PDB file of C-alpha atoms in Angstrom:
ATOM      1  CA  MET A   1      -0.021  -0.226  -0.344  1.00 51.00           C
ATOM      2  CA  ASN A   2       2.077   3.428  -1.114  1.00 66.00           C
ATOM      3  CA  LEU A   3       1.372   5.714   1.930  1.00 64.00           C
ATOM      4  CA  PHE A   4       1.766   8.481  -0.072  1.00 64.00           C
ATOM      5  CA  GLN A   5      -1.721   8.508  -1.414  1.00 70.00           C
ATOM      6  CA  TYR A   6      -3.165   9.990   1.886  1.00 69.00           C
ATOM      7  CA  ASP A   7      -2.641  13.784   2.038  1.00 75.00           C
ATOM      8  CA  PHE A   8      -1.529  13.942   6.003  1.00 72.00           C
ATOM      9  CA  MET A   9       1.269  11.796   4.908  1.00 76.00           C
ATOM     10  CA  ILE A  10       1.944  14.187   1.478  1.00 81.00           C
ATOM     11  CA  ARG A  11       2.343  17.429   4.446  1.00 79.00           C
ATOM     12  CA  ALA A  12       4.137  15.471   6.788  1.00 78.00           C
ATOM     13  CA  LEU A  13       6.679  14.662   3.641  1.00 83.00           C
ATOM     14  CA  ILE A  14       7.135  17.801   3.158  1.00 85.00           C
ATOM     15  CA  GLY A  15       7.580  19.508   5.877  1.00 83.00           C
ATOM     16  CA  ALA A  16      10.094  17.131   6.670  1.00 84.00           C
ATOM     17  CA  LEU A  17      12.091  17.743   3.663  1.00 89.00           C
ATOM     18  CA  VAL A  18      11.915  21.757   4.471  1.00 89.00           C
ATOM     19  CA  ILE A  19      13.108  21.425   8.474  1.00 89.00           C
ATOM     20  CA  GLY A  20      15.618  18.957   6.763  1.00 89.00           C
ATOM     21  CA  LEU A  21      16.997  20.983   4.051  1.00 90.00           C
ATOM     22  CA  ALA A  22      17.426  24.451   6.205  1.00 90.00           C
ATOM     23  CA  ALA A  23      17.968  22.949  10.369  1.00 90.00           C
ATOM     24  CA  PRO A  24      21.466  22.093   9.063  1.00 91.00           C
ATOM     25  CA  ALA A  25      21.235  24.975   7.137  1.00 91.00           C
ATOM     26  CA  LEU A  26      21.624  27.085  10.140  1.00 91.00           C
ATOM     27  CA  GLY A  27      23.948  23.997  12.620  1.00 89.00           C
ATOM     28  CA  ILE A  28      26.738  24.983  10.334  1.00 91.00           C
ATOM     29  CA  TYR A  29      27.202  27.557  12.178  1.00 91.00           C
ATOM     30  CA  LEU A  30      26.350  26.749  14.757  1.00 88.00           C
ATOM     31  CA  VAL A  31      28.952  24.272  15.199  1.00 87.00           C
ATOM     32  CA  GLN A  32      31.206  26.653  13.570  1.00 85.00           C
ATOM     33  CA  ARG A  33      31.161  28.770  16.737  1.00 81.00           C
ATOM     34  CA  LYS A  34      31.465  25.650  18.717  1.00 77.00           C
ATOM     35  CA  MET A  35      26.999  25.813  20.506  1.00 75.00           C
ATOM     36  CA  SER A  36      25.948  22.693  19.322  1.00 74.00           C
ATOM     37  CA  LEU A  37      23.419  22.056  22.316  1.00 73.00           C
ATOM     38  CA  ILE A  38      21.942  25.704  21.754  1.00 76.00           C
ATOM     39  CA  GLY A  39      18.989  24.474  19.425  1.00 76.00           C
ATOM     40  CA  ASP A  40      18.398  22.128  23.170  1.00 75.00           C
ATOM     41  CA  GLY A  41      18.255  25.585  24.888  1.00 76.00           C
ATOM     42  CA  ILE A  42      16.050  27.295  22.923  1.00 81.00           C
ATOM     43  CA  GLY A  43      14.000  24.467  22.245  1.00 79.00           C
ATOM     44  CA  HIS A  44      13.092  24.772  25.949  1.00 80.00           C
ATOM     45  CA  VAL A  45      12.039  28.307  26.042  1.00 83.00           C
ATOM     46  CA  ALA A  46       9.781  27.764  23.167  1.00 83.00           C
ATOM     47  CA  LEU A  47       7.655  24.988  25.743  1.00 82.00           C
ATOM     48  CA  THR A  48       7.380  28.022  27.670  1.00 84.00           C
ATOM     49  CA  GLY A  49       5.809  30.269  24.334  1.00 84.00           C
ATOM     50  CA  VAL A  50       3.546  26.489  23.591  1.00 82.00           C
ATOM     51  CA  GLY A  51       2.565  27.135  27.125  1.00 81.00           C
ATOM     52  CA  VAL A  52       1.764  31.035  27.041  1.00 84.00           C
ATOM     53  CA  GLY A  53       0.269  30.005  23.830  1.00 82.00           C
ATOM     54  CA  LEU A  54      -2.112  27.275  25.085  1.00 79.00           C
ATOM     55  CA  LEU A  55      -2.638  29.413  28.151  1.00 81.00           C
ATOM     56  CA  LEU A  56      -3.632  32.052  26.299  1.00 81.00           C
ATOM     57  CA  ASP A  57      -5.991  30.503  23.523  1.00 77.00           C
ATOM     58  CA  ARG A  58      -3.828  31.572  21.114  1.00 77.00           C
ATOM     59  CA  SER A  59      -1.741  29.481  18.044  1.00 73.00           C
ATOM     60  CA  PRO A  60       0.887  27.622  19.917  1.00 77.00           C
ATOM     61  CA  VAL A  61       3.103  28.288  17.414  1.00 77.00           C
ATOM     62  CA  ILE A  62       3.210  32.153  16.432  1.00 81.00           C
ATOM     63  CA  THR A  63       3.761  32.221  20.947  1.00 84.00           C
ATOM     64  CA  ALA A  64       6.404  30.287  20.568  1.00 84.00           C
ATOM     65  CA  VAL A  65       8.143  32.192  17.986  1.00 85.00           C
ATOM     66  CA  ILE A  66       7.974  35.252  19.597  1.00 87.00           C
ATOM     67  CA  VAL A  67       9.001  33.854  23.257  1.00 87.00           C
ATOM     68  CA  ALA A  68      12.010  32.196  21.776  1.00 85.00           C
ATOM     69  CA  ALA A  69      13.264  34.569  19.315  1.00 87.00           C
ATOM     70  CA  ALA A  70      13.489  37.213  22.511  1.00 86.00           C
ATOM     71  CA  GLY A  71      15.110  34.789  24.736  1.00 81.00           C
ATOM     72  CA  ALA A  72      17.197  33.568  21.382  1.00 82.00           C
ATOM     73  CA  VAL A  73      18.002  37.126  21.654  1.00 83.00           C
ATOM     74  CA  ALA A  74      18.491  38.082  25.719  1.00 78.00           C
ATOM     75  CA  ILE A  75      20.961  35.358  25.858  1.00 75.00           C
ATOM     76  CA  GLU A  76      22.548  36.705  22.709  1.00 75.00           C
ATOM     77  CA  LEU A  77      23.794  39.825  24.229  1.00 75.00           C
ATOM     78  CA  LEU A  78      24.549  38.760  27.423  1.00 71.00           C
ATOM     79  CA  ARG A  79      27.152  36.546  26.043  1.00 68.00           C
ATOM     80  CA  GLU A  80      28.087  39.279  24.219  1.00 68.00           C
ATOM     81  CA  ARG A  81      28.789  41.431  26.769  1.00 66.00           C
ATOM     82  CA  GLY A  82      30.282  39.363  29.236  1.00 61.00           C
ATOM     83  CA  ARG A  83      28.021  39.441  31.678  1.00 54.00           C
ATOM     84  CA  THR A  84      27.788  35.176  31.249  1.00 53.00           C
ATOM     85  CA  SER A  85      29.483  32.655  30.124  1.00 54.00           C
ATOM     86  CA  GLY A  86      27.862  30.604  27.185  1.00 56.00           C
ATOM     87  CA  ASP A  87      27.652  27.297  29.423  1.00 62.00           C
ATOM     88  CA  LEU A  88      25.017  29.150  31.787  1.00 69.00           C
ATOM     89  CA  ALA A  89      23.632  31.094  29.457  1.00 63.00           C
ATOM     90  CA  LEU A  90      22.806  27.691  27.996  1.00 66.00           C
ATOM     91  CA  ALA A  91      21.843  26.378  31.995  1.00 72.00           C
ATOM     92  CA  LEU A  92      19.495  29.106  31.601  1.00 71.00           C
ATOM     93  CA  LEU A  93      17.617  28.189  28.301  1.00 69.00           C
ATOM     94  CA  PHE A  94      17.298  24.881  29.935  1.00 72.00           C
ATOM     95  CA  TYR A  95      15.742  25.140  33.548  1.00 78.00           C
ATOM     96  CA  GLY A  96      14.250  28.557  32.765  1.00 79.00           C
ATOM     97  CA  GLY A  97      12.490  27.175  29.574  1.00 78.00           C
ATOM     98  CA  ILE A  98      11.514  23.675  30.557  1.00 77.00           C
ATOM     99  CA  ALA A  99      10.006  24.627  34.128  1.00 83.00           C
ATOM    100  CA  GLY A 100       7.707  27.682  32.399  1.00 80.00           C
ATOM    101  CA  GLY A 101       6.730  25.808  29.881  1.00 78.00           C
ATOM    102  CA  VAL A 102       5.261  22.683  31.911  1.00 77.00           C
ATOM    103  CA  MET A 103       4.460  25.634  34.682  1.00 82.00           C
ATOM    104  CA  LEU A 104       2.069  26.897  31.886  1.00 80.00           C
ATOM    105  CA  VAL A 105       0.382  24.131  30.108  1.00 74.00           C
ATOM    106  CA  GLY A 106      -0.662  23.110  33.691  1.00 74.00           C
ATOM    107  CA  LEU A 107      -2.253  25.828  33.983  1.00 77.00           C
ATOM    108  CA  SER A 108      -4.286  25.917  31.017  1.00 72.00           C
ATOM    109  CA  ASN A 109      -7.919  24.516  30.112  1.00 69.00           C
ATOM    110  CA  ASN A 110      -5.979  22.426  28.274  1.00 61.00           C
ATOM    111  CA  ARG A 111      -3.679  19.725  30.294  1.00 54.00           C
ATOM    112  CA  SER A 112      -3.472  16.366  28.242  1.00 54.00           C
ATOM    113  CA  ASN A 113       0.232  14.474  28.257  1.00 54.00           C
ATOM    114  CA  ALA A 114      -0.507  14.208  24.457  1.00 53.00           C
ATOM    115  CA  SER A 115      -0.615  17.723  23.429  1.00 60.00           C
ATOM    116  CA  LEU A 116       1.560  18.026  25.387  1.00 65.00           C
ATOM    117  CA  MET A 117       4.059  14.794  23.959  1.00 69.00           C
ATOM    118  CA  ALA A 118       3.254  16.337  20.323  1.00 68.00           C
ATOM    119  CA  TYR A 119       5.489  19.795  20.729  1.00 70.00           C
ATOM    120  CA  LEU A 120       7.646  17.648  23.094  1.00 70.00           C
ATOM    121  CA  PHE A 121       8.342  14.776  20.304  1.00 67.00           C
ATOM    122  CA  GLY A 122       6.806  15.953  17.304  1.00 68.00           C
ATOM    123  CA  SER A 123       3.486  14.560  16.022  1.00 69.00           C
ATOM    124  CA  LEU A 124       4.487  15.666  12.117  1.00 64.00           C
ATOM    125  CA  THR A 125       1.105  13.197  10.813  1.00 64.00           C
ATOM    126  CA  THR A 126      -1.296  16.122  12.084  1.00 67.00           C
ATOM    127  CA  THR A 127       0.448  18.320  10.758  1.00 70.00           C
ATOM    128  CA  SER A 128      -2.220  20.898   8.972  1.00 72.00           C
ATOM    129  CA  ARG A 129      -2.375  23.157   6.015  1.00 79.00           C
ATOM    130  CA  THR A 130      -2.210  25.784   8.197  1.00 77.00           C
ATOM    131  CA  ASP A 131       1.390  24.566   9.677  1.00 75.00           C
ATOM    132  CA  LEU A 132       2.687  23.512   6.639  1.00 82.00           C
ATOM    133  CA  VAL A 133       2.175  27.500   4.693  1.00 84.00           C
ATOM    134  CA  VAL A 134       3.987  28.737   8.247  1.00 82.00           C
ATOM    135  CA  ILE A 135       6.417  25.397   7.864  1.00 84.00           C
ATOM    136  CA  CYS A 136       7.370  26.285   4.424  1.00 88.00           C
ATOM    137  CA  VAL A 137       7.366  29.899   4.623  1.00 89.00           C
ATOM    138  CA  LEU A 138       9.484  30.914   7.976  1.00 88.00           C
ATOM    139  CA  GLY A 139      12.452  27.666   6.707  1.00 89.00           C
ATOM    140  CA  ALA A 140      13.005  29.392   3.127  1.00 91.00           C
ATOM    141  CA  VAL A 141      13.198  32.206   5.103  1.00 92.00           C
ATOM    142  CA  VAL A 142      15.945  30.757   7.093  1.00 91.00           C
ATOM    143  CA  LEU A 143      17.568  28.988   4.323  1.00 92.00           C
ATOM    144  CA  ALA A 144      17.442  31.862   2.153  1.00 92.00           C
ATOM    145  CA  ALA A 145      19.512  34.095   5.161  1.00 92.00           C
ATOM    146  CA  MET A 146      22.113  31.293   5.875  1.00 92.00           C
ATOM    147  CA  LEU A 147      22.941  31.056   1.832  1.00 92.00           C
ATOM    148  CA  LEU A 148      22.216  34.511   0.644  1.00 92.00           C
ATOM    149  CA  LEU A 149      25.068  35.626   3.749  1.00 90.00           C
ATOM    150  CA  ARG A 150      27.245  33.177   3.676  1.00 90.00           C
ATOM    151  CA  PRO A 151      30.656  34.556   3.612  1.00 89.00           C
ATOM    152  CA  ALA A 152      29.635  37.096   6.400  1.00 90.00           C
ATOM    153  CA  LEU A 153      27.978  34.456   8.444  1.00 89.00           C
ATOM    154  CA  PHE A 154      31.223  32.335   8.073  1.00 88.00           C
ATOM    155  CA  ALA A 155      32.787  35.143   8.982  1.00 88.00           C
ATOM    156  CA  ILE A 156      31.928  36.144  12.067  1.00 87.00           C
ATOM    157  CA  CYS A 157      32.037  32.635  13.337  1.00 84.00           C
ATOM    158  CA  HIS A 158      35.344  31.815  12.736  1.00 83.00           C
ATOM    159  CA  ASP A 159      36.602  35.434  13.796  1.00 81.00           C
ATOM    160  CA  GLU A 160      34.082  37.236  15.710  1.00 80.00           C
ATOM    161  CA  GLU A 161      37.214  40.313  16.401  1.00 83.00           C
ATOM    162  CA  TYR A 162      38.213  39.809  12.623  1.00 82.00           C
ATOM    163  CA  ALA A 163      34.564  40.676  11.572  1.00 83.00           C
ATOM    164  CA  ARG A 164      34.575  43.835  13.792  1.00 85.00           C
ATOM    165  CA  VAL A 165      37.474  45.332  12.837  1.00 86.00           C
ATOM    166  CA  SER A 166      36.701  44.387   9.228  1.00 83.00           C
ATOM    167  CA  GLY A 167      33.530  46.332   9.288  1.00 85.00           C
ATOM    168  CA  LEU A 168      31.124  43.398   9.551  1.00 86.00           C
ATOM    169  CA  PRO A 169      27.781  44.303  11.320  1.00 89.00           C
ATOM    170  CA  VAL A 170      28.831  41.536  14.283  1.00 85.00           C
ATOM    171  CA  ARG A 171      26.096  42.768  16.842  1.00 85.00           C
ATOM    172  CA  ALA A 172      22.836  42.291  13.678  1.00 88.00           C
ATOM    173  CA  LEU A 173      24.755  39.231  12.606  1.00 89.00           C
ATOM    174  CA  ASN A 174      24.043  37.098  15.634  1.00 86.00           C
ATOM    175  CA  ILE A 175      21.384  38.561  16.746  1.00 87.00           C
ATOM    176  CA  LEU A 176      20.277  37.549  13.177  1.00 90.00           C
ATOM    177  CA  ILE A 177      21.653  33.889  13.734  1.00 88.00           C
ATOM    178  CA  ALA A 178      19.883  33.763  17.416  1.00 86.00           C
ATOM    179  CA  VAL A 179      16.907  34.874  16.158  1.00 89.00           C
ATOM    180  CA  ALA A 180      17.302  32.020  13.225  1.00 90.00           C
ATOM    181  CA  ALA A 181      17.983  29.436  15.357  1.00 88.00           C
ATOM    182  CA  ALA A 182      14.788  30.608  17.493  1.00 87.00           C
ATOM    183  CA  VAL A 183      12.586  30.565  14.277  1.00 88.00           C
ATOM    184  CA  THR A 184      13.724  26.637  12.753  1.00 88.00           C
ATOM    185  CA  VAL A 185      13.188  25.067  16.203  1.00 86.00           C
ATOM    186  CA  THR A 186       9.738  26.590  16.636  1.00 84.00           C
ATOM    187  CA  ILE A 187       9.264  25.312  13.254  1.00 82.00           C
ATOM    188  CA  ALA A 188      10.688  21.988  13.638  1.00 81.00           C
ATOM    189  CA  MET A 189       9.024  21.016  17.154  1.00 78.00           C
ATOM    190  CA  ARG A 190       6.034  19.878  14.850  1.00 71.00           C
ATOM    191  CA  THR A 191       8.608  17.725  12.222  1.00 71.00           C
ATOM    192  CA  VAL A 192      10.603  15.761  15.199  1.00 75.00           C
ATOM    193  CA  GLY A 193       9.846  17.356  18.616  1.00 75.00           C
ATOM    194  CA  LEU A 194      11.368  20.198  21.137  1.00 73.00           C
ATOM    195  CA  LEU A 195      13.339  18.255  22.569  1.00 71.00           C
ATOM    196  CA  LEU A 196      14.916  16.567  19.698  1.00 77.00           C
ATOM    197  CA  VAL A 197      15.794  18.734  16.900  1.00 80.00           C
ATOM    198  CA  SER A 198      19.279  20.071  17.977  1.00 81.00           C
ATOM    199  CA  ALA A 199      20.105  16.211  16.505  1.00 85.00           C
ATOM    200  CA  LEU A 200      18.863  17.539  13.420  1.00 86.00           C
ATOM    201  CA  MET A 201      21.382  20.516  13.388  1.00 88.00           C
ATOM    202  CA  VAL A 202      24.123  19.596  14.131  1.00 90.00           C
ATOM    203  CA  VAL A 203      23.988  15.250  13.425  1.00 91.00           C
ATOM    204  CA  PRO A 204      24.147  15.881   9.511  1.00 92.00           C
ATOM    205  CA  VAL A 205      26.906  18.836   9.547  1.00 92.00           C
ATOM    206  CA  ALA A 206      28.838  17.084  11.996  1.00 90.00           C
ATOM    207  CA  ALA A 207      28.615  13.464   9.222  1.00 91.00           C
ATOM    208  CA  ALA A 208      29.047  16.161   6.474  1.00 91.00           C
ATOM    209  CA  GLN A 209      32.309  17.476   8.035  1.00 89.00           C
ATOM    210  CA  GLN A 210      34.000  13.561   8.196  1.00 88.00           C
ATOM    211  CA  VAL A 211      34.569  13.463   4.542  1.00 86.00           C
ATOM    212  CA  THR A 212      34.467  17.122   3.300  1.00 86.00           C
ATOM    213  CA  ARG A 213      37.315  19.255   4.077  1.00 82.00           C
ATOM    214  CA  GLY A 214      35.433  23.500   2.551  1.00 85.00           C
ATOM    215  CA  PHE A 215      33.091  25.241   4.296  1.00 87.00           C
ATOM    216  CA  ARG A 216      31.074  25.685   1.503  1.00 89.00           C
ATOM    217  CA  SER A 217      30.497  21.841   0.412  1.00 90.00           C
ATOM    218  CA  THR A 218      30.405  20.773   4.128  1.00 91.00           C
ATOM    219  CA  MET A 219      27.391  23.625   4.613  1.00 91.00           C
ATOM    220  CA  ALA A 220      26.092  21.062   0.289  1.00 92.00           C
ATOM    221  CA  ALA A 221      27.026  17.882   2.071  1.00 92.00           C
ATOM    222  CA  ALA A 222      24.915  18.496   5.570  1.00 92.00           C
ATOM    223  CA  MET A 223      21.981  19.524   3.899  1.00 92.00           C
ATOM    224  CA  ALA A 224      22.209  16.583   1.537  1.00 93.00           C
ATOM    225  CA  LEU A 225      22.625  14.125   4.341  1.00 92.00           C
ATOM    226  CA  GLY A 226      19.519  16.304   6.173  1.00 91.00           C
ATOM    227  CA  VAL A 227      16.967  15.829   3.716  1.00 92.00           C
ATOM    228  CA  LEU A 228      18.079  12.053   3.109  1.00 93.00           C
ATOM    229  CA  ALA A 229      17.641  11.563   7.057  1.00 91.00           C
ATOM    230  CA  ALA A 230      14.143  13.752   6.667  1.00 88.00           C
ATOM    231  CA  GLY A 231      12.594  11.615   3.578  1.00 88.00           C
ATOM    232  CA  LEU A 232      13.822   8.253   4.149  1.00 91.00           C
ATOM    233  CA  GLY A 233      12.560   8.900   8.334  1.00 88.00           C
ATOM    234  CA  VAL A 234       9.137  10.218   7.071  1.00 85.00           C
ATOM    235  CA  TRP A 235       8.783   7.128   5.178  1.00 87.00           C
ATOM    236  CA  LEU A 236      10.255   4.905   7.532  1.00 89.00           C
ATOM    237  CA  ALA A 237       7.434   5.904  10.183  1.00 83.00           C
ATOM    238  CA  GLY A 238       5.145   4.803   7.868  1.00 80.00           C
ATOM    239  CA  GLU A 239       6.138   1.970   7.277  1.00 83.00           C
ATOM    240  CA  ILE A 240       7.117   0.378  10.323  1.00 85.00           C
ATOM    241  CA  ASP A 241       4.684   2.370  12.628  1.00 80.00           C
ATOM    242  CA  THR A 242       7.181   4.568  14.707  1.00 82.00           C
ATOM    243  CA  ALA A 243       6.818   8.089  15.286  1.00 80.00           C
ATOM    244  CA  VAL A 244       8.617  10.354  13.380  1.00 81.00           C
ATOM    245  CA  GLY A 245      10.700  12.620  14.845  1.00 81.00           C
ATOM    246  CA  ALA A 246      12.596  10.072  16.567  1.00 83.00           C
ATOM    247  CA  THR A 247      12.708   7.847  13.529  1.00 87.00           C
ATOM    248  CA  ILE A 248      14.561  11.485  12.014  1.00 88.00           C
ATOM    249  CA  VAL A 249      17.063  11.937  13.772  1.00 88.00           C
ATOM    250  CA  VAL A 250      18.447   7.688  14.551  1.00 90.00           C
ATOM    251  CA  LEU A 251      18.314   7.626  10.493  1.00 91.00           C
ATOM    252  CA  ALA A 252      20.891  10.538  10.785  1.00 91.00           C
ATOM    253  CA  ILE A 253      22.419   9.353  13.491  1.00 92.00           C
ATOM    254  CA  ALA A 254      23.089   6.242  11.360  1.00 92.00           C
ATOM    255  CA  GLY A 255      23.868   7.672   8.357  1.00 90.00           C
ATOM    256  CA  PHE A 256      27.045  10.184  11.058  1.00 91.00           C
ATOM    257  CA  LEU A 257      27.965   6.642  12.101  1.00 92.00           C
ATOM    258  CA  ALA A 258      27.988   5.003   8.651  1.00 91.00           C
ATOM    259  CA  VAL A 259      29.772   8.049   7.210  1.00 89.00           C
ATOM    260  CA  ALA A 260      32.216   8.069  10.296  1.00 88.00           C
ATOM    261  CA  VAL A 261      33.695   4.034  10.160  1.00 90.00           C
ATOM    262  CA  ALA A 262      33.751   4.297   6.024  1.00 88.00           C
ATOM    263  CA  ALA A 263      35.981   7.974   6.375  1.00 84.00           C
ATOM    264  CA  ALA A 264      37.810   5.908   9.397  1.00 84.00           C
ATOM    265  CA  ALA A 265      38.296   3.010   6.813  1.00 86.00           C
ATOM    266  CA  TRP A 266      39.158   5.038   3.458  1.00 82.00           C
ATOM    267  CA  ARG A 267      41.922   7.175   6.338  1.00 80.00           C
ATOM    268  CA  ALA A 268      43.570   3.912   7.176  1.00 82.00           C
ATOM    269  CA  LEU A 269      43.464   2.405   3.992  1.00 83.00           C
ATOM    270  CA  ARG A 270      45.665   5.885   2.408  1.00 79.00           C
ATOM    271  CA  ARG A 271      47.757   5.670   5.240  1.00 77.00           C
ATOM    272  CA  ARG A 272      48.857   1.639   4.931  1.00 67.00           C
ATOM    273  CA  PRO A 273      52.044   1.449   3.038  1.00 62.00           C
ATOM    274  CA  PHE A 274      51.860  -0.458  -0.089  1.00 51.00           C
ATOM    275  CA  THR A 275      54.363  -3.599  -0.244  1.00 51.00           C
ATOM    276  CA  ARG A 276      56.682  -3.746  -2.802  1.00 51.00           C
ATOM    277  CA  THR A 277      58.181  -6.862  -4.462  1.00 50.00           C
ATOM    278  CA  ALA A 278      61.530  -8.125  -3.598  1.00 48.00           C
ATOM    279  CA  GLU A 279      63.632  -6.385  -6.435  1.00 50.00           C
ATOM    280  CA  VAL A 280      66.153 -10.024  -8.144  1.00 51.00           C
ATOM    281  CA  GLU A 281      69.634  -9.197  -8.169  1.00 49.00           C
ATOM    282  CA  PRO A 282      70.866  -9.313 -11.145  1.00 50.00           C
ATOM    283  CA  PRO A 283      73.593 -11.513 -12.159  1.00 52.00           C
ATOM    284  CA  ASP A 284      77.066 -11.535 -11.940  1.00 50.00           C
ATOM    285  CA  VAL A 285      78.049  -9.811 -14.821  1.00 47.00           C
ATOM    286  CA  ILE A 286      81.369 -10.986 -16.657  1.00 48.00           C
ATOM    287  CA  LEU A 287      82.942  -8.100 -18.541  1.00 45.00           C
ATOM    288  CA  GLU A 288      85.461  -9.251 -21.048  1.00 50.00           C
ATOM    289  CA  ARG A 289      88.871  -7.920 -21.702  1.00 48.00           C
TER     290      ARG A 289
END
């Protein structure tokens, strides 16, 4: 039976492919800045936004975008001014976000665990047409920004002081990355869930780094791996009846392991010295007088 004859599976596939393309395009900058776990922190803050939406009977997606973006910008400004270290900022995001979200969801009229689990671990097969439009539009905006501003964003991620001396708007670009991360996390909560979205940002990038050298090639390979994991994840989840988000992440990690093992084997093979055949001593030459 063809699972994609159903409209909800087609919407699930399109949404997953958009996230699989946009998340690694943003994630490569986070990995470059050694902030791979910021997606988890923003995901926890987005849960507070979901709780606000449920409490006020508004769209949880919209409130999650607003709250997550505000939290990401606040943490970026704190990091820039040096008033708190990176790990402490992430700790504030983790604990404050998850505690506020659970508390607000408990105060709302919709207290069912199923509703909360849908946001934490994703529920892509219940994505409506409106949700799909929001995912596609915001995903396209994030992807366009990450690709069009790639030279400037790479500069601040590689050497922020040099970028500032070169005249780049470092603060604005840092805030752009923070807001893009918040938007990506929020739209991906319908795909892989708030607790798993960071994996889709980081794992394809980590896999691509095993076989590529340049920044551009790494980004392209990571986006390809993200799309592949997302597409196969939706199909496999439909075939074996598992959670879509978890299946996508498991496939992404499996892809990373396969690429890492293959790359290690290839490097070991190249380092292995070639065995040469023993040279046969030439016969004695007798010179005639």
